[in-house]
PDB file of C-alpha atoms and ligand atoms in Angstrom:
ATOM      1  CA  MET A   1      20.824 -42.355  -5.551  1.00  0.00           C
ATOM      2  CA  ASP A   2      19.719 -42.465  -2.036  1.00  0.00           C
ATOM      3  CA  PHE A   3      18.262 -39.059  -1.272  1.00  0.00           C
ATOM      4  CA  GLN A   4      17.438 -39.424   2.456  1.00  0.00           C
ATOM      5  CA  PRO A   5      21.090 -38.611   3.434  1.00  0.00           C
ATOM      6  CA  ILE A   6      21.261 -35.668   1.229  1.00  0.00           C
ATOM      7  CA  LEU A   7      18.134 -33.876   2.590  1.00  0.00           C
ATOM      8  CA  ASP A   8      19.280 -34.838   6.119  1.00  0.00           C
ATOM      9  CA  ASP A   9      22.504 -33.039   4.998  1.00  0.00           C
ATOM     10  CA  ILE A  10      20.874 -30.050   3.599  1.00  0.00           C
ATOM     11  CA  ALA A  11      18.796 -29.607   7.000  1.00  0.00           C
ATOM     12  CA  ALA A  12      21.739 -29.990   9.019  1.00  0.00           C
ATOM     13  CA  THR A  13      24.007 -27.465   7.136  1.00  0.00           C
ATOM     14  CA  LEU A  14      21.221 -24.783   7.214  1.00  0.00           C
ATOM     15  CA  ALA A  15      20.213 -25.511  10.875  1.00  0.00           C
ATOM     16  CA  ALA A  16      21.956 -22.532  12.294  1.00  0.00           C
ATOM     17  CA  ASP A  17      20.511 -20.018   9.683  1.00  0.00           C
ATOM     18  CA  ARG A  18      16.925 -20.640  10.148  1.00  0.00           C
ATOM     19  CA  GLY A  19      14.963 -17.472  10.799  1.00  0.00           C
ATOM     20  CA  LEU A  20      18.187 -15.530  10.125  1.00  0.00           C
ATOM     21  CA  HIS A  21      17.464 -14.160   6.389  1.00  0.00           C
ATOM     22  CA  GLY A  22      14.549 -12.505   5.317  1.00  0.00           C
ATOM     23  CA  GLN A  23      11.066 -11.597   6.679  1.00  0.00           C
ATOM     24  CA  VAL A  24       7.984 -13.643   7.236  1.00  0.00           C
ATOM     25  CA  ALA A  25       5.041 -12.279   5.147  1.00  0.00           C
ATOM     26  CA  SER A  26       3.089  -9.921   7.286  1.00  0.00           C
ATOM     27  CA  TYR A  27       0.213  -8.732   5.198  1.00  0.00           C
ATOM     28  CA  ILE A  28      -2.078 -11.000   7.289  1.00  0.00           C
ATOM     29  CA  PRO A  29      -2.006 -11.926  10.853  1.00  0.00           C
ATOM     30  CA  ALA A  30      -2.318 -15.533  10.078  1.00  0.00           C
ATOM     31  CA  LEU A  31       0.954 -15.648   8.368  1.00  0.00           C
ATOM     32  CA  ALA A  32       2.684 -13.033  10.388  1.00  0.00           C
ATOM     33  CA  ARG A  33       2.801 -15.211  13.413  1.00  0.00           C
ATOM     34  CA  ILE A  34       4.306 -18.286  11.991  1.00  0.00           C
ATOM     35  CA  ASP A  35       7.736 -18.969  13.571  1.00  0.00           C
ATOM     36  CA  ALA A  36      10.347 -18.031  11.102  1.00  0.00           C
ATOM     37  CA  ARG A  37      12.759 -20.718  12.288  1.00  0.00           C
ATOM     38  CA  HIS A  38      10.630 -23.472  10.505  1.00  0.00           C
ATOM     39  CA  PHE A  39      12.470 -25.412   7.822  1.00  0.00           C
ATOM     40  CA  GLY A  40      11.347 -28.477   6.063  1.00  0.00           C
ATOM     41  CA  LEU A  41      11.834 -30.380   2.721  1.00  0.00           C
ATOM     42  CA  ALA A  42      10.599 -33.645   1.248  1.00  0.00           C
ATOM     43  CA  LEU A  43      10.840 -35.302  -2.193  1.00  0.00           C
ATOM     44  CA  THR A  44       9.313 -38.057  -4.146  1.00  0.00           C
ATOM     45  CA  THR A  45      10.840 -39.771  -7.156  1.00  0.00           C
ATOM     46  CA  THR A  46       9.411 -41.340 -10.364  1.00  0.00           C
ATOM     47  CA  GLU A  47      10.848 -44.633  -9.050  1.00  0.00           C
ATOM     48  CA  GLY A  48       8.681 -44.473  -5.808  1.00  0.00           C
ATOM     49  CA  GLN A  49      11.573 -43.409  -3.473  1.00  0.00           C
ATOM     50  CA  SER A  50      10.562 -40.710  -0.843  1.00  0.00           C
ATOM     51  CA  ALA A  51      12.648 -38.582   1.672  1.00  0.00           C
ATOM     52  CA  VAL A  52      11.621 -36.126   4.132  1.00  0.00           C
ATOM     53  CA  ALA A  53      13.626 -33.749   6.638  1.00  0.00           C
ATOM     54  CA  GLY A  54      13.043 -31.182   9.337  1.00  0.00           C
ATOM     55  CA  ASP A  55       9.667 -29.848   9.290  1.00  0.00           C
ATOM     56  CA  GLY A  56       8.811 -31.512   6.033  1.00  0.00           C
ATOM     57  CA  ALA A  57       5.548 -33.271   7.626  1.00  0.00           C
ATOM     58  CA  LEU A  58       4.204 -29.964   9.082  1.00  0.00           C
ATOM     59  CA  PRO A  59       1.272 -28.228   7.119  1.00  0.00           C
ATOM     60  CA  PHE A  60       1.731 -24.365   6.140  1.00  0.00           C
ATOM     61  CA  SER A  61      -0.194 -22.143   3.785  1.00  0.00           C
ATOM     62  CA  ILE A  62       0.787 -22.852   0.221  1.00  0.00           C
ATOM     63  CA  GLN A  63      -0.319 -19.588  -1.030  1.00  0.00           C
ATOM     64  CA  SER A  64       0.851 -19.197  -4.733  1.00  0.00           C
ATOM     65  CA  ILE A  65       1.994 -22.468  -5.216  1.00  0.00           C
ATOM     66  CA  SER A  66      -1.714 -23.358  -5.622  1.00  0.00           C
ATOM     67  CA  LYS A  67      -1.300 -21.386  -8.952  1.00  0.00           C
ATOM     68  CA  VAL A  68       0.129 -24.606 -10.413  1.00  0.00           C
ATOM     69  CA  PHE A  69      -2.901 -26.487  -9.507  1.00  0.00           C
ATOM     70  CA  THR A  70      -5.624 -24.159 -10.530  1.00  0.00           C
ATOM     71  CA  LEU A  71      -3.642 -23.789 -13.770  1.00  0.00           C
ATOM     72  CA  THR A  72      -3.700 -27.626 -14.311  1.00  0.00           C
ATOM     73  CA  LEU A  73      -7.226 -27.724 -13.639  1.00  0.00           C
ATOM     74  CA  ALA A  74      -8.048 -24.959 -16.258  1.00  0.00           C
ATOM     75  CA  MET A  75      -5.875 -26.527 -18.828  1.00  0.00           C
ATOM     76  CA  GLN A  76      -7.734 -29.776 -18.337  1.00  0.00           C
ATOM     77  CA  GLN A  77     -11.017 -28.106 -18.963  1.00  0.00           C
ATOM     78  CA  LEU A  78     -10.258 -25.434 -21.435  1.00  0.00           C
ATOM     79  CA  GLY A  79      -7.170 -26.580 -23.554  1.00  0.00           C
ATOM     80  CA  GLU A  80      -6.024 -23.868 -25.843  1.00  0.00           C
ATOM     81  CA  ASP A  81      -8.894 -21.442 -25.138  1.00  0.00           C
ATOM     82  CA  LEU A  82      -7.290 -20.535 -21.704  1.00  0.00           C
ATOM     83  CA  TRP A  83      -4.471 -18.516 -23.603  1.00  0.00           C
ATOM     84  CA  ALA A  84      -6.881 -16.099 -25.127  1.00  0.00           C
ATOM     85  CA  ARG A  85      -6.979 -14.121 -21.657  1.00  0.00           C
ATOM     86  CA  ILE A  86      -3.614 -14.987 -20.405  1.00  0.00           C
ATOM     87  CA  GLY A  87      -0.035 -14.450 -21.592  1.00  0.00           C
ATOM     88  CA  ARG A  88       3.120 -16.554 -21.020  1.00  0.00           C
ATOM     89  CA  GLU A  89       5.737 -13.933 -20.626  1.00  0.00           C
ATOM     90  CA  PRO A  90       7.913 -13.343 -17.488  1.00  0.00           C
ATOM     91  CA  SER A  91       6.643 -10.191 -16.077  1.00  0.00           C
ATOM     92  CA  GLY A  92       9.892  -8.790 -14.374  1.00  0.00           C
ATOM     93  CA  ASP A  93       7.558  -7.005 -11.904  1.00  0.00           C
ATOM     94  CA  PRO A  94       6.663  -8.105  -8.416  1.00  0.00           C
ATOM     95  CA  PHE A  95       3.846 -10.736  -8.137  1.00  0.00           C
ATOM     96  CA  ASN A  96       1.066  -8.238  -7.333  1.00  0.00           C
ATOM     97  CA  SER A  97       1.980  -5.391  -9.565  1.00  0.00           C
ATOM     98  CA  LEU A  98      -0.665  -3.340 -11.395  1.00  0.00           C
ATOM     99  CA  VAL A  99       1.533  -1.603 -14.032  1.00  0.00           C
ATOM    100  CA  GLN A 100       1.537  -3.861 -16.828  1.00  0.00           C
ATOM    101  CA  LEU A 101      -2.097  -4.598 -16.722  1.00  0.00           C
ATOM    102  CA  GLU A 102      -3.050  -1.096 -17.945  1.00  0.00           C
ATOM    103  CA  HIS A 103      -0.461  -1.090 -20.777  1.00  0.00           C
ATOM    104  CA  GLU A 104      -1.812  -4.539 -21.815  1.00  0.00           C
ATOM    105  CA  GLN A 105      -5.537  -3.806 -21.494  1.00  0.00           C
ATOM    106  CA  GLY A 106      -6.156  -6.283 -18.694  1.00  0.00           C
ATOM    107  CA  LYS A 107      -4.428  -9.411 -19.990  1.00  0.00           C
ATOM    108  CA  PRO A 108      -1.992 -10.600 -17.442  1.00  0.00           C
ATOM    109  CA  ARG A 109       1.570 -11.557 -18.550  1.00  0.00           C
ATOM    110  CA  ASN A 110       1.322 -15.204 -17.279  1.00  0.00           C
ATOM    111  CA  PRO A 111      -0.970 -17.346 -14.946  1.00  0.00           C
ATOM    112  CA  PHE A 112       1.461 -17.066 -11.972  1.00  0.00           C
ATOM    113  CA  ILE A 113       1.423 -13.469 -11.144  1.00  0.00           C
ATOM    114  CA  ASN A 114      -1.693 -12.630  -9.177  1.00  0.00           C
ATOM    115  CA  ALA A 115      -3.547 -10.980 -12.158  1.00  0.00           C
ATOM    116  CA  GLY A 116      -2.920 -14.265 -14.120  1.00  0.00           C
ATOM    117  CA  ALA A 117      -3.988 -16.559 -11.401  1.00  0.00           C
ATOM    118  CA  ILE A 118      -7.248 -14.239 -10.925  1.00  0.00           C
ATOM    119  CA  ALA A 119      -7.912 -14.665 -14.568  1.00  0.00           C
ATOM    120  CA  VAL A 120      -7.660 -18.406 -14.327  1.00  0.00           C
ATOM    121  CA  ALA A 121      -9.952 -18.391 -11.163  1.00  0.00           C
ATOM    122  CA  ASP A 122     -12.401 -16.626 -13.569  1.00  0.00           C
ATOM    123  CA  ARG A 123     -12.141 -19.223 -16.270  1.00  0.00           C
ATOM    124  CA  LEU A 124     -12.636 -21.961 -13.396  1.00  0.00           C
ATOM    125  CA  VAL A 125     -15.942 -20.242 -11.870  1.00  0.00           C
ATOM    126  CA  SER A 126     -17.259 -20.206 -15.580  1.00  0.00           C
ATOM    127  CA  VAL A 127     -16.689 -23.756 -15.852  1.00  0.00           C
ATOM    128  CA  PHE A 128     -17.472 -24.964 -12.472  1.00  0.00           C
ATOM    129  CA  GLY A 129     -19.706 -22.291 -10.988  1.00  0.00           C
ATOM    130  CA  HIS A 130     -20.243 -22.697  -6.993  1.00  0.00           C
ATOM    131  CA  ARG A 131     -18.521 -26.064  -7.062  1.00  0.00           C
ATOM    132  CA  ALA A 132     -15.027 -24.536  -8.151  1.00  0.00           C
ATOM    133  CA  LYS A 133     -13.678 -24.767  -4.553  1.00  0.00           C
ATOM    134  CA  ALA A 134     -14.972 -28.247  -4.096  1.00  0.00           C
ATOM    135  CA  GLU A 135     -13.357 -29.194  -7.621  1.00  0.00           C
ATOM    136  CA  LEU A 136     -10.178 -27.839  -6.424  1.00  0.00           C
ATOM    137  CA  LEU A 137     -10.174 -29.726  -3.075  1.00  0.00           C
ATOM    138  CA  ALA A 138     -11.033 -32.861  -5.196  1.00  0.00           C
ATOM    139  CA  LEU A 139      -7.963 -32.318  -7.307  1.00  0.00           C
ATOM    140  CA  MET A 140      -5.642 -31.543  -4.497  1.00  0.00           C
ATOM    141  CA  GLY A 141      -6.879 -34.632  -2.273  1.00  0.00           C
ATOM    142  CA  GLY A 142      -6.602 -36.873  -5.446  1.00  0.00           C
ATOM    143  CA  LEU A 143      -2.847 -35.874  -6.146  1.00  0.00           C
ATOM    144  CA  ALA A 144      -1.945 -35.809  -2.308  1.00  0.00           C
ATOM    145  CA  GLY A 145      -3.488 -39.329  -1.712  1.00  0.00           C
ATOM    146  CA  GLU A 146      -5.264 -37.774   1.416  1.00  0.00           C
ATOM    147  CA  PRO A 147      -7.692 -35.121   1.982  1.00  0.00           C
ATOM    148  CA  ILE A 148      -6.516 -31.573   1.776  1.00  0.00           C
ATOM    149  CA  ALA A 149      -8.391 -28.433   3.335  1.00  0.00           C
ATOM    150  CA  PHE A 150      -8.635 -24.867   3.174  1.00  0.00           C
ATOM    151  CA  ASP A 151      -7.459 -22.576   6.287  1.00  0.00           C
ATOM    152  CA  GLU A 152     -10.617 -20.586   6.521  1.00  0.00           C
ATOM    153  CA  GLU A 153      -9.015 -18.229   8.933  1.00  0.00           C
ATOM    154  CA  VAL A 154      -6.213 -17.466   6.203  1.00  0.00           C
ATOM    155  CA  ALA A 155      -8.842 -17.184   3.416  1.00  0.00           C
ATOM    156  CA  ALA A 156     -10.865 -14.708   5.533  1.00  0.00           C
ATOM    157  CA  SER A 157      -7.954 -12.751   6.268  1.00  0.00           C
ATOM    158  CA  GLU A 158      -7.033 -12.556   2.640  1.00  0.00           C
ATOM    159  CA  ALA A 159     -10.390 -11.419   1.820  1.00  0.00           C
ATOM    160  CA  GLN A 160     -10.274  -8.652   4.598  1.00  0.00           C
ATOM    161  CA  THR A 161      -6.987  -7.253   3.421  1.00  0.00           C
ATOM    162  CA  GLY A 162      -6.859  -8.183  -0.296  1.00  0.00           C
ATOM    163  CA  PHE A 163      -7.057  -4.493  -1.485  1.00  0.00           C
ATOM    164  CA  ARG A 164      -4.515  -4.759  -4.085  1.00  0.00           C
ATOM    165  CA  ASN A 165      -6.205  -8.298  -5.560  1.00  0.00           C
ATOM    166  CA  LEU A 166      -9.319  -6.453  -5.487  1.00  0.00           C
ATOM    167  CA  ALA A 167      -7.811  -3.783  -7.482  1.00  0.00           C
ATOM    168  CA  LEU A 168      -6.314  -6.265 -10.023  1.00  0.00           C
ATOM    169  CA  ALA A 169      -9.676  -8.006 -10.273  1.00  0.00           C
ATOM    170  CA  ASN A 170     -11.685  -4.772 -10.865  1.00  0.00           C
ATOM    171  CA  PHE A 171      -9.047  -3.678 -13.252  1.00  0.00           C
ATOM    172  CA  MET A 172      -9.427  -6.870 -15.413  1.00  0.00           C
ATOM    173  CA  LYS A 173     -13.095  -6.544 -15.171  1.00  0.00           C
ATOM    174  CA  SER A 174     -13.132  -3.044 -16.292  1.00  0.00           C
ATOM    175  CA  PHE A 175     -11.233  -4.192 -19.622  1.00  0.00           C
ATOM    176  CA  GLY A 176     -14.202  -6.907 -19.934  1.00  0.00           C
ATOM    177  CA  LYS A 177     -11.626  -9.461 -19.113  1.00  0.00           C
ATOM    178  CA  LEU A 178     -13.434 -11.251 -16.264  1.00  0.00           C
ATOM    179  CA  ASP A 179     -16.755 -12.957 -17.045  1.00  0.00           C
ATOM    180  CA  ASN A 180     -17.802 -13.640 -13.397  1.00  0.00           C
ATOM    181  CA  PRO A 181     -18.580 -11.386 -10.531  1.00  0.00           C
ATOM    182  CA  VAL A 182     -15.401 -10.135  -8.841  1.00  0.00           C
ATOM    183  CA  ASP A 183     -16.622 -11.427  -5.441  1.00  0.00           C
ATOM    184  CA  ALA A 184     -16.973 -14.925  -6.727  1.00  0.00           C
ATOM    185  CA  VAL A 185     -13.635 -14.963  -8.610  1.00  0.00           C
ATOM    186  CA  LEU A 186     -11.781 -13.691  -5.603  1.00  0.00           C
ATOM    187  CA  ASP A 187     -13.538 -16.221  -3.253  1.00  0.00           C
ATOM    188  CA  LEU A 188     -11.998 -19.002  -5.345  1.00  0.00           C
ATOM    189  CA  TYR A 189      -8.501 -17.154  -5.538  1.00  0.00           C
ATOM    190  CA  PHE A 190      -8.388 -16.466  -1.655  1.00  0.00           C
ATOM    191  CA  HIS A 191      -9.362 -19.857  -0.843  1.00  0.00           C
ATOM    192  CA  GLN A 192      -6.595 -21.461  -3.190  1.00  0.00           C
ATOM    193  CA  CYS A 193      -4.237 -19.148  -1.552  1.00  0.00           C
ATOM    194  CA  ALA A 194      -5.322 -20.659   1.787  1.00  0.00           C
ATOM    195  CA  LEU A 195      -4.990 -24.410   0.986  1.00  0.00           C
ATOM    196  CA  ARG A 196      -2.856 -26.058   4.048  1.00  0.00           C
ATOM    197  CA  MET A 197      -0.326 -28.603   2.890  1.00  0.00           C
ATOM    198  CA  SER A 198       3.037 -30.076   3.954  1.00  0.00           C
ATOM    199  CA  CYS A 199       6.170 -30.392   1.838  1.00  0.00           C
ATOM    200  CA  VAL A 200       5.412 -34.189   1.786  1.00  0.00           C
ATOM    201  CA  GLN A 201       1.938 -33.721   0.265  1.00  0.00           C
ATOM    202  CA  LEU A 202       3.156 -30.956  -1.892  1.00  0.00           C
ATOM    203  CA  ALA A 203       5.954 -32.923  -3.300  1.00  0.00           C
ATOM    204  CA  ARG A 204       3.458 -35.973  -3.935  1.00  0.00           C
ATOM    205  CA  ALA A 205       0.942 -33.601  -5.317  1.00  0.00           C
ATOM    206  CA  ALA A 206       3.169 -32.176  -7.920  1.00  0.00           C
ATOM    207  CA  SER A 207       4.446 -35.605  -8.891  1.00  0.00           C
ATOM    208  CA  TYR A 208       2.580 -35.729 -12.245  1.00  0.00           C
ATOM    209  CA  LEU A 209       4.866 -32.721 -13.413  1.00  0.00           C
ATOM    210  CA  CYS A 210       7.915 -35.019 -13.328  1.00  0.00           C
ATOM    211  CA  ARG A 211       5.814 -38.020 -14.760  1.00  0.00           C
ATOM    212  CA  ASP A 212       4.711 -36.530 -18.055  1.00  0.00           C
ATOM    213  CA  GLY A 213       1.288 -35.586 -16.734  1.00  0.00           C
ATOM    214  CA  ALA A 214       0.522 -39.118 -15.336  1.00  0.00           C
ATOM    215  CA  GLY A 215      -3.057 -38.925 -16.559  1.00  0.00           C
ATOM    216  CA  ILE A 216      -3.746 -35.510 -14.795  1.00  0.00           C
ATOM    217  CA  CYS A 217      -2.771 -33.605 -17.937  1.00  0.00           C
ATOM    218  CA  THR A 218      -1.107 -34.463 -21.193  1.00  0.00           C
ATOM    219  CA  GLU A 219       2.694 -34.595 -21.876  1.00  0.00           C
ATOM    220  CA  ARG A 220       2.456 -31.502 -23.926  1.00  0.00           C
ATOM    221  CA  GLN A 221       0.499 -29.533 -21.116  1.00  0.00           C
ATOM    222  CA  THR A 222       3.069 -30.826 -18.578  1.00  0.00           C
ATOM    223  CA  ARG A 223       6.118 -29.490 -20.356  1.00  0.00           C
ATOM    224  CA  ARG A 224       4.253 -26.169 -20.837  1.00  0.00           C
ATOM    225  CA  ILE A 225       3.555 -25.957 -17.068  1.00  0.00           C
ATOM    226  CA  ASN A 226       7.158 -26.918 -16.131  1.00  0.00           C
ATOM    227  CA  ALA A 227       8.268 -24.175 -18.716  1.00  0.00           C
ATOM    228  CA  LEU A 228       5.990 -21.483 -17.216  1.00  0.00           C
ATOM    229  CA  MET A 229       7.232 -22.547 -13.869  1.00  0.00           C
ATOM    230  CA  LEU A 230      10.939 -22.140 -14.941  1.00  0.00           C
ATOM    231  CA  THR A 231      10.262 -18.741 -16.654  1.00  0.00           C
ATOM    232  CA  CYS A 232       7.626 -17.132 -14.364  1.00  0.00           C
ATOM    233  CA  GLY A 233       7.151 -19.299 -11.129  1.00  0.00           C
ATOM    234  CA  THR A 234       9.218 -17.214  -8.874  1.00  0.00           C
ATOM    235  CA  TYR A 235       8.197 -13.746 -10.387  1.00  0.00           C
ATOM    236  CA  ASP A 236      10.937 -11.247 -10.848  1.00  0.00           C
ATOM    237  CA  ALA A 237      13.712 -13.815  -9.571  1.00  0.00           C
ATOM    238  CA  ALA A 238      12.835 -16.264 -12.087  1.00  0.00           C
ATOM    239  CA  GLY A 239      16.180 -15.447 -13.871  1.00  0.00           C
ATOM    240  CA  GLU A 240      18.263 -15.754 -10.564  1.00  0.00           C
ATOM    241  CA  PHE A 241      16.454 -19.271  -9.907  1.00  0.00           C
ATOM    242  CA  ALA A 242      17.272 -20.570 -13.260  1.00  0.00           C
ATOM    243  CA  PHE A 243      20.644 -19.359 -12.956  1.00  0.00           C
ATOM    244  CA  ARG A 244      21.210 -20.648  -9.502  1.00  0.00           C
ATOM    245  CA  ILE A 245      19.011 -23.735  -9.340  1.00  0.00           C
ATOM    246  CA  GLY A 246      17.955 -24.585 -13.035  1.00  0.00           C
ATOM    247  CA  LEU A 247      14.733 -26.404 -12.109  1.00  0.00           C
ATOM    248  CA  PRO A 248      11.271 -25.410 -12.916  1.00  0.00           C
ATOM    249  CA  CYS A 249      10.137 -23.817  -9.459  1.00  0.00           C
ATOM    250  CA  LYS A 250       6.899 -22.394  -8.080  1.00  0.00           C
ATOM    251  CA  SER A 251       7.010 -20.209  -4.814  1.00  0.00           C
ATOM    252  CA  GLY A 252       4.354 -19.020  -2.291  1.00  0.00           C
ATOM    253  CA  VAL A 253       4.601 -16.138   0.306  1.00  0.00           C
ATOM    254  CA  GLY A 254       3.859 -18.993   2.967  1.00  0.00           C
ATOM    255  CA  GLY A 255       7.531 -19.854   2.261  1.00  0.00           C
ATOM    256  CA  GLY A 256       7.187 -22.927   0.297  1.00  0.00           C
ATOM    257  CA  ILE A 257       8.842 -23.690  -2.936  1.00  0.00           C
ATOM    258  CA  VAL A 258       7.999 -26.708  -5.282  1.00  0.00           C
ATOM    259  CA  ALA A 259      10.793 -27.780  -7.674  1.00  0.00           C
ATOM    260  CA  VAL A 260      10.495 -30.192 -10.521  1.00  0.00           C
ATOM    261  CA  MET A 261      13.137 -32.241 -12.089  1.00  0.00           C
ATOM    262  CA  PRO A 262      11.336 -33.793 -15.274  1.00  0.00           C
ATOM    263  CA  ASP A 263      11.359 -37.719 -15.332  1.00  0.00           C
ATOM    264  CA  ARG A 264      13.250 -37.968 -12.091  1.00  0.00           C
ATOM    265  CA  LEU A 265      11.693 -36.253  -8.917  1.00  0.00           C
ATOM    266  CA  THR A 266       9.715 -33.555  -7.318  1.00  0.00           C
ATOM    267  CA  LEU A 267      11.105 -31.562  -4.187  1.00  0.00           C
ATOM    268  CA  ALA A 268       9.057 -29.226  -1.817  1.00  0.00           C
ATOM    269  CA  VAL A 269      10.958 -27.146   0.554  1.00  0.00           C
ATOM    270  CA  TRP A 270       9.489 -24.571   3.369  1.00  0.00           C
ATOM    271  CA  SER A 271      11.033 -21.809   5.224  1.00  0.00           C
ATOM    272  CA  PRO A 272       8.894 -18.847   6.027  1.00  0.00           C
ATOM    273  CA  ALA A 273      11.200 -16.178   5.944  1.00  0.00           C
ATOM    274  CA  LEU A 274      11.116 -14.426   2.330  1.00  0.00           C
ATOM    275  CA  ASP A 275      13.573 -12.337   0.369  1.00  0.00           C
ATOM    276  CA  ALA A 276      12.539  -8.957  -1.187  1.00  0.00           C
ATOM    277  CA  THR A 277      11.022 -10.864  -4.163  1.00  0.00           C
ATOM    278  CA  GLY A 278       8.512 -12.793  -1.908  1.00  0.00           C
ATOM    279  CA  ASN A 279      10.605 -16.051  -2.429  1.00  0.00           C
ATOM    280  CA  SER A 280      11.620 -18.206   0.676  1.00  0.00           C
ATOM    281  CA  ALA A 281      15.243 -17.163   1.511  1.00  0.00           C
ATOM    282  CA  LEU A 282      16.375 -20.454   2.875  1.00  0.00           C
ATOM    283  CA  GLY A 283      14.282 -22.430   0.655  1.00  0.00           C
ATOM    284  CA  MET A 284      16.225 -21.127  -2.354  1.00  0.00           C
ATOM    285  CA  ARG A 285      19.631 -21.857  -0.509  1.00  0.00           C
ATOM    286  CA  ALA A 286      18.235 -25.291   0.195  1.00  0.00           C
ATOM    287  CA  LEU A 287      17.425 -25.788  -3.336  1.00  0.00           C
ATOM    288  CA  GLU A 288      21.040 -24.619  -4.365  1.00  0.00           C
ATOM    289  CA  LEU A 289      22.368 -27.097  -2.005  1.00  0.00           C
ATOM    290  CA  PHE A 290      20.392 -29.813  -3.396  1.00  0.00           C
ATOM    291  CA  VAL A 291      21.207 -29.421  -7.019  1.00  0.00           C
ATOM    292  CA  ALA A 292      25.043 -28.895  -6.072  1.00  0.00           C
ATOM    293  CA  ARG A 293      24.853 -32.351  -4.301  1.00  0.00           C
ATOM    294  CA  THR A 294      23.070 -34.112  -6.731  1.00  0.00           C
ATOM    295  CA  GLY A 295      24.137 -32.544 -10.036  1.00  0.00           C
ATOM    296  CA  LEU A 296      20.317 -32.502 -11.228  1.00  0.00           C
ATOM    297  CA  SER A 297      19.375 -29.481 -13.604  1.00  0.00           C
ATOM    298  CA  VAL A 298      17.210 -29.409 -16.665  1.00  0.00           C
ATOM    299  CA  PHE A 299      20.205 -27.643 -18.489  1.00  0.00           C
TER     300      PHE A 299
HETATM  301  N1  LIG B   1      -2.111 -14.477  -1.040  1.00  0.00           N
HETATM  302  C1  LIG B   1      -1.091 -13.719  -1.762  1.00  0.00           C
HETATM  303  C2  LIG B   1      -1.610 -12.687  -2.614  1.00  0.00           C
HETATM  304  O1  LIG B   1      -2.449 -12.794  -3.230  1.00  0.00           O
HETATM  305  C3  LIG B   1      -0.359 -14.857  -2.597  1.00  0.00           C
HETATM  306  C4  LIG B   1       0.920 -14.187  -3.148  1.00  0.00           C
HETATM  307  C5  LIG B   1       2.097 -15.196  -3.362  1.00  0.00           C
HETATM  308  O2  LIG B   1       2.140 -16.282  -2.506  1.00  0.00           O
HETATM  309  N2  LIG B   1       3.045 -14.556  -4.122  1.00  0.00           N
HETATM  310  O3  LIG B   1      -0.881 -11.604  -2.510  1.00  0.00           O
END
């Protein structure tokens, strides 16, 4: 299959809709000023084909897509131990919800809601100490094949306005479920959210997920990460994503979504305006068009 014409066609089909659906994330100024009309996509296949369209080469704030990579790093380091503190069930709640944490004594439902990613960050700080951010950058640079950096302005803004994440972290700390100081854990979490990458870099970086781990993690771990992306990667829209798209996906409030077709390809899309669940509205439409045109699905 030649994917370049398919991506070009999706970009052309959606061109008139750019910026029309949803709202750009406004909780920090650095995200609020992004032009809602950006739209890009890129893919890379197991056979070495790559394709890119629209703004696919433009870097943006990957936000919660980073949760896939910190989970990978934590699974590499901790194996089964990781799951003592983090569940594997969809939450059915918004990504930054506090309500389940109280009922479940500070054990987050899954590693992709904010509480779960903060718990993963805590484990990484235990393993790497002050080197945790550098280890994450090393992983990302290795996966993308070129240096990847944090956007320090976004990271600082996240820290200044991250009251809800601070609440989640303190809440878990009060249940004895974080080992490290809240400040150190959130410093890593806010920086991972502030990673700047393009769709091209993201598709390449995630490609171990369609290649049985490719030496980054084991085949079994890779299957588990894909399973978590399918069931939890898009928060309380995960059922809708499975229904309409049928691929493991991870989204971020920067408007990016990474999708995996195991043994075939990884695809990244970016369009900053979000729907009510915090997922890119046009990104989701682009993924729907992609699976309709290619017939790809895990089902
Ligand atoms: N920085 C955002 C937050 O912590 C990330 C959330 C997301 O991308 N869904 O609220």
